[in-house]
Short mmCIF file of C-alpha atoms and ligand atoms in Angstrom, two decimals:
data_model
loop_
_atom_site.label_atom_id
_atom_site.label_comp_id
_atom_site.label_asym_id
_atom_site.label_seq_id
_atom_site.Cartn_x
_atom_site.Cartn_y
_atom_site.Cartn_z
CA UNK A 1 -0.10 0.03 -0.09
CA UNK A 2 2.77 2.57 1.01
CA UNK A 3 4.71 1.47 -2.27
CA UNK A 4 1.48 2.26 -4.24
CA UNK A 5 0.96 5.60 -2.38
CA UNK A 6 4.64 6.51 -3.26
CA UNK A 7 4.12 5.68 -6.86
CA UNK A 8 1.15 7.78 -7.17
CA UNK A 9 2.99 10.53 -5.66
CA UNK A 10 5.75 9.91 -8.19
CA UNK A 11 3.06 10.02 -11.03
CA UNK A 12 1.75 13.35 -9.63
CA UNK A 13 5.34 15.01 -9.61
CA UNK A 14 5.93 13.64 -13.02
CA UNK A 15 2.83 15.21 -14.23
CA UNK A 16 3.28 18.54 -12.66
CA UNK A 17 6.99 18.58 -14.15
CA UNK A 18 5.68 17.71 -17.42
CA UNK A 19 2.90 20.41 -17.34
CA UNK A 20 5.71 22.92 -16.27
CA UNK A 21 7.89 21.87 -19.15
CA UNK A 22 5.23 22.26 -21.78
CA UNK A 23 5.27 18.67 -22.71
CA UNK A 24 1.80 16.91 -23.33
CA UNK A 25 2.74 13.36 -23.54
CA UNK A 26 3.71 11.03 -20.73
CA UNK A 27 5.16 7.48 -20.91
CA UNK A 28 3.85 5.95 -17.77
CA UNK A 29 5.51 2.40 -18.23
CA UNK A 30 9.05 4.04 -18.40
CA UNK A 31 8.47 5.94 -15.23
CA UNK A 32 7.42 2.99 -13.24
CA UNK A 33 10.36 0.97 -14.16
CA UNK A 34 12.88 3.37 -13.16
CA UNK A 35 11.08 4.62 -9.92
CA UNK A 36 11.01 1.03 -8.63
CA UNK A 37 14.47 -0.23 -9.84
CA UNK A 38 16.50 2.82 -9.22
CA UNK A 39 15.15 3.28 -5.98
CA UNK A 40 15.76 -0.30 -4.73
CA UNK A 41 19.40 -0.28 -6.56
CA UNK A 42 20.32 2.98 -4.74
CA UNK A 43 19.27 1.67 -1.21
CA UNK A 44 21.63 -1.38 -1.70
CA UNK A 45 23.49 -1.47 1.52
CA UNK A 46 27.12 -2.62 0.18
CA UNK A 47 29.85 -0.80 2.33
CA UNK A 48 27.23 1.61 3.75
CA UNK A 49 28.63 1.99 7.09
CA UNK A 50 32.28 2.20 5.70
CA UNK A 51 31.07 4.91 3.33
CA UNK A 52 29.39 6.95 6.09
CA UNK A 53 32.69 6.72 8.02
CA UNK A 54 34.78 7.71 4.89
CA UNK A 55 32.53 10.63 4.13
CA UNK A 56 32.70 11.72 7.89
CA UNK A 57 36.38 12.13 7.68
CA UNK A 58 36.09 14.06 4.69
CA UNK A 59 33.42 16.25 6.34
CA UNK A 60 35.67 16.86 9.50
CA UNK A 61 38.57 17.92 7.20
CA UNK A 62 36.55 20.27 5.32
CA UNK A 63 35.07 21.90 8.46
CA UNK A 64 38.49 23.25 9.29
CA UNK A 65 39.60 24.08 5.69
CA UNK A 66 41.68 27.26 4.98
CA UNK A 67 42.70 26.30 1.64
CA UNK A 68 40.94 29.48 0.04
CA UNK A 69 39.62 32.86 1.35
CA UNK A 70 36.14 31.53 1.95
CA UNK A 71 36.64 30.28 5.23
CA UNK A 72 36.73 33.89 6.55
CA UNK A 73 33.16 34.76 5.63
CA UNK A 74 31.39 31.19 5.87
CA UNK A 75 29.24 30.29 8.77
CA UNK A 76 29.56 26.62 7.81
CA UNK A 77 31.09 24.12 5.36
CA UNK A 78 28.42 22.38 3.41
CA UNK A 79 29.88 18.94 2.14
CA UNK A 80 26.71 17.12 0.94
CA UNK A 81 24.16 14.83 2.02
CA UNK A 82 22.35 11.67 0.62
CA UNK A 83 22.73 8.03 0.15
CA UNK A 84 26.31 7.05 0.42
CA UNK A 85 25.52 4.16 -2.00
CA UNK A 86 23.70 6.37 -4.50
CA UNK A 87 23.75 5.51 -8.24
CA UNK A 88 23.01 9.06 -9.02
CA UNK A 89 24.87 12.05 -7.69
CA UNK A 90 24.04 15.75 -8.18
CA UNK A 91 26.80 18.50 -8.14
CA UNK A 92 25.82 22.18 -7.74
CA UNK A 93 27.84 25.23 -7.65
CA UNK A 94 28.21 26.48 -3.94
CA UNK A 95 26.27 27.00 -0.99
CA UNK A 96 23.96 29.89 -0.74
CA UNK A 97 22.58 31.76 2.36
CA UNK A 98 20.22 29.19 3.60
CA UNK A 99 22.79 26.43 2.96
CA UNK A 100 25.47 28.29 4.89
CA UNK A 101 23.11 28.52 7.64
CA UNK A 102 21.81 25.04 7.91
CA UNK A 103 25.07 23.23 6.73
CA UNK A 104 23.00 21.51 4.20
CA UNK A 105 23.19 21.53 0.33
CA UNK A 106 20.15 22.84 -1.83
CA UNK A 107 17.69 23.81 0.96
CA UNK A 108 16.36 27.14 -0.48
CA UNK A 109 14.15 27.74 -3.49
CA UNK A 110 16.62 26.16 -6.09
CA UNK A 111 16.68 23.14 -3.64
CA UNK A 112 13.00 22.88 -3.65
CA UNK A 113 13.07 22.80 -7.38
CA UNK A 114 15.92 20.26 -7.36
CA UNK A 115 13.86 17.92 -5.26
CA UNK A 116 11.05 17.99 -7.69
CA UNK A 117 13.30 17.31 -10.50
CA UNK A 118 14.63 14.21 -8.69
CA UNK A 119 11.17 13.20 -7.88
CA UNK A 120 10.15 13.44 -11.36
CA UNK A 121 12.27 10.64 -12.65
CA UNK A 122 10.79 8.46 -9.89
CA UNK A 123 13.41 8.90 -7.00
CA UNK A 124 13.31 10.36 -3.65
CA UNK A 125 15.76 12.88 -2.68
CA UNK A 126 17.01 10.40 0.01
CA UNK A 127 18.16 7.93 -2.66
CA UNK A 128 20.64 10.39 -4.49
CA UNK A 129 23.68 12.27 -3.02
CA UNK A 130 23.83 15.79 -3.41
CA UNK A 131 27.02 18.03 -3.03
CA UNK A 132 28.58 21.39 -4.43
CA UNK A 133 31.72 22.02 -6.21
CA UNK A 134 32.55 24.66 -3.40
CA UNK A 135 31.92 23.73 0.04
CA UNK A 136 31.70 27.25 1.37
CA UNK A 137 29.38 30.06 0.38
CA UNK A 138 31.12 32.86 -1.79
CA UNK A 139 29.93 36.10 -0.46
CA UNK A 140 26.74 37.47 -1.97
CA UNK A 141 26.66 34.13 -3.85
CA UNK A 142 29.06 35.45 -6.50
CA UNK A 143 30.39 32.77 -9.12
CA UNK A 144 33.23 30.86 -7.43
CA UNK A 145 36.76 31.94 -8.64
CA UNK A 146 38.65 29.14 -10.39
CA UNK A 147 41.23 29.14 -7.66
CA UNK A 148 38.72 28.47 -5.01
CA UNK A 149 37.32 25.52 -7.34
CA UNK A 150 40.66 24.21 -7.70
CA UNK A 151 41.31 24.37 -3.94
CA UNK A 152 38.07 22.74 -3.11
CA UNK A 153 38.24 19.92 -5.79
CA UNK A 154 39.93 17.41 -3.78
CA UNK A 155 36.94 17.23 -1.15
CA UNK A 156 34.64 16.55 -4.15
CA UNK A 157 36.68 13.96 -6.01
CA UNK A 158 37.15 12.09 -2.72
CA UNK A 159 33.18 12.23 -2.24
CA UNK A 160 32.79 10.74 -5.55
CA UNK A 161 35.57 8.04 -4.97
CA UNK A 162 33.79 7.10 -1.78
CA UNK A 163 30.09 7.12 -3.20
CA UNK A 164 31.06 5.60 -6.50
CA UNK A 165 27.95 6.71 -8.19
CA UNK A 166 27.05 5.55 -11.99
CA UNK A 167 25.88 8.75 -13.23
CA UNK A 168 26.67 12.39 -11.87
CA UNK A 169 24.47 15.25 -12.89
CA UNK A 170 26.39 18.65 -12.91
CA UNK A 171 24.07 21.54 -12.18
CA UNK A 172 25.21 24.61 -14.20
CA UNK A 173 28.64 25.78 -15.68
CA UNK A 174 30.74 25.98 -12.68
CA UNK A 175 29.86 22.41 -11.45
CA UNK A 176 30.62 21.14 -15.07
CA UNK A 177 33.78 23.05 -15.27
CA UNK A 178 34.76 21.89 -11.63
CA UNK A 179 34.43 18.35 -12.33
CA UNK A 180 35.45 17.91 -16.11
CA UNK A 181 37.75 20.58 -16.26
CA UNK A 182 36.81 21.94 -19.49
CA UNK A 183 35.83 25.40 -20.49
CA UNK A 184 32.33 25.25 -22.19
CA UNK A 185 28.94 27.24 -21.91
CA UNK A 186 26.31 25.09 -20.00
CA UNK A 187 24.17 25.83 -23.25
CA UNK A 188 26.60 23.75 -25.42
CA UNK A 189 27.77 21.42 -22.81
CA UNK A 190 24.16 20.14 -21.55
CA UNK A 191 22.30 17.27 -22.88
CA UNK A 192 25.37 15.02 -23.47
CA UNK A 193 27.14 12.42 -21.32
CA UNK A 194 30.83 12.94 -20.67
CA UNK A 195 33.06 10.65 -18.98
CA UNK A 196 34.73 11.31 -15.51
CA UNK A 197 36.69 8.07 -14.14
CA UNK A 198 34.13 5.87 -16.02
CA UNK A 199 31.24 7.65 -14.56
CA UNK A 200 28.70 9.01 -17.06
CA UNK A 201 28.30 12.79 -16.42
CA UNK A 202 25.27 14.86 -17.81
CA UNK A 203 25.58 18.45 -17.41
CA UNK A 204 22.30 20.59 -17.33
CA UNK A 205 21.11 23.94 -16.10
CA UNK A 206 21.05 24.76 -12.54
CA UNK A 207 17.77 24.95 -10.84
CA UNK A 208 18.47 28.58 -9.83
CA UNK A 209 18.65 29.37 -13.54
CA UNK A 210 15.44 27.76 -14.02
CA UNK A 211 13.69 29.62 -11.69
CA UNK A 212 14.70 32.93 -13.43
CA UNK A 213 14.17 31.06 -17.18
CA UNK A 214 11.36 28.69 -16.56
CA UNK A 215 10.97 28.15 -20.30
CA UNK A 216 14.19 26.11 -20.37
CA UNK A 217 12.69 23.61 -17.89
CA UNK A 218 11.81 21.61 -20.92
CA UNK A 219 15.52 21.19 -21.78
CA UNK A 220 16.26 20.11 -18.22
CA UNK A 221 13.36 17.78 -18.43
CA UNK A 222 15.06 16.22 -21.59
CA UNK A 223 18.22 15.74 -19.92
CA UNK A 224 16.73 13.98 -16.81
CA UNK A 225 14.77 11.82 -19.28
CA UNK A 226 18.48 10.76 -20.83
CA UNK A 227 19.56 10.03 -17.00
CA UNK A 228 16.43 8.09 -16.53
CA UNK A 229 16.99 5.73 -19.64
CA UNK A 230 20.66 5.44 -18.64
CA UNK A 231 19.61 4.52 -14.83
CA UNK A 232 17.27 1.81 -16.58
CA UNK A 233 20.01 0.28 -18.34
CA UNK A 234 22.46 0.12 -15.66
CA UNK A 235 19.95 -1.93 -13.51
N1 LIG B 301 22.80 26.46 -5.32
C1 LIG B 301 23.89 25.37 -5.22
O1 LIG B 301 24.44 25.42 -6.16
N2 LIG B 301 24.01 24.70 -4.29
C2 LIG B 301 23.32 24.82 -3.33
O2 LIG B 301 23.51 23.99 -2.21
C3 LIG B 301 22.21 25.69 -3.02
C4 LIG B 301 22.18 26.62 -4.15
#
């Protein structure tokens, strides 16, 4: 019964996102397959405790990090959160004000939209892992300097090495550049898979950009469908 309720909720979210993205047709069968399979694979508990311990080590190191100047203005470092066995990982840009206060990634308005995006492909926020390329908030949410991204990259790559996701979705240009170390606009980069250590990487628009440019939700939806298809093939 609980599972049925959860599936119905997924369908509702899916329809809502479909409506927002302007698409009229839906593929229910496709959606069911991923919502069940991906969620169960994501919750496989292999090495769960060890991974949590390793991630905690990284968190403790990052907490006192002074590798760039952002330690002077941060309230908290925001390492990330989610399933340490996640098949799918999201990487954002950097914590904003809310994230800096709560020490959690994507908890503001952009975070609410990210949660909807995750649910629209039949997963729950707890099934995936969410991190940022920078672990500290840049003042006034300015775009990260490349020196900051480079200084912080080690925390991100260690997180990826521990979690070992099959797919990473980079949200926006700074996250894509930080991981793939390539110079490309997000408009050109999005919609295709790239390779990072044998992990498939899909760049797409950042949810904060979508809040300002809702007409591009359709493109993110297309990118998410590619991820959904890939997840189905993995399982
Ligand atoms: N934007 C990001 O890129 N990351 C967050 O955690 C919040 C907003």
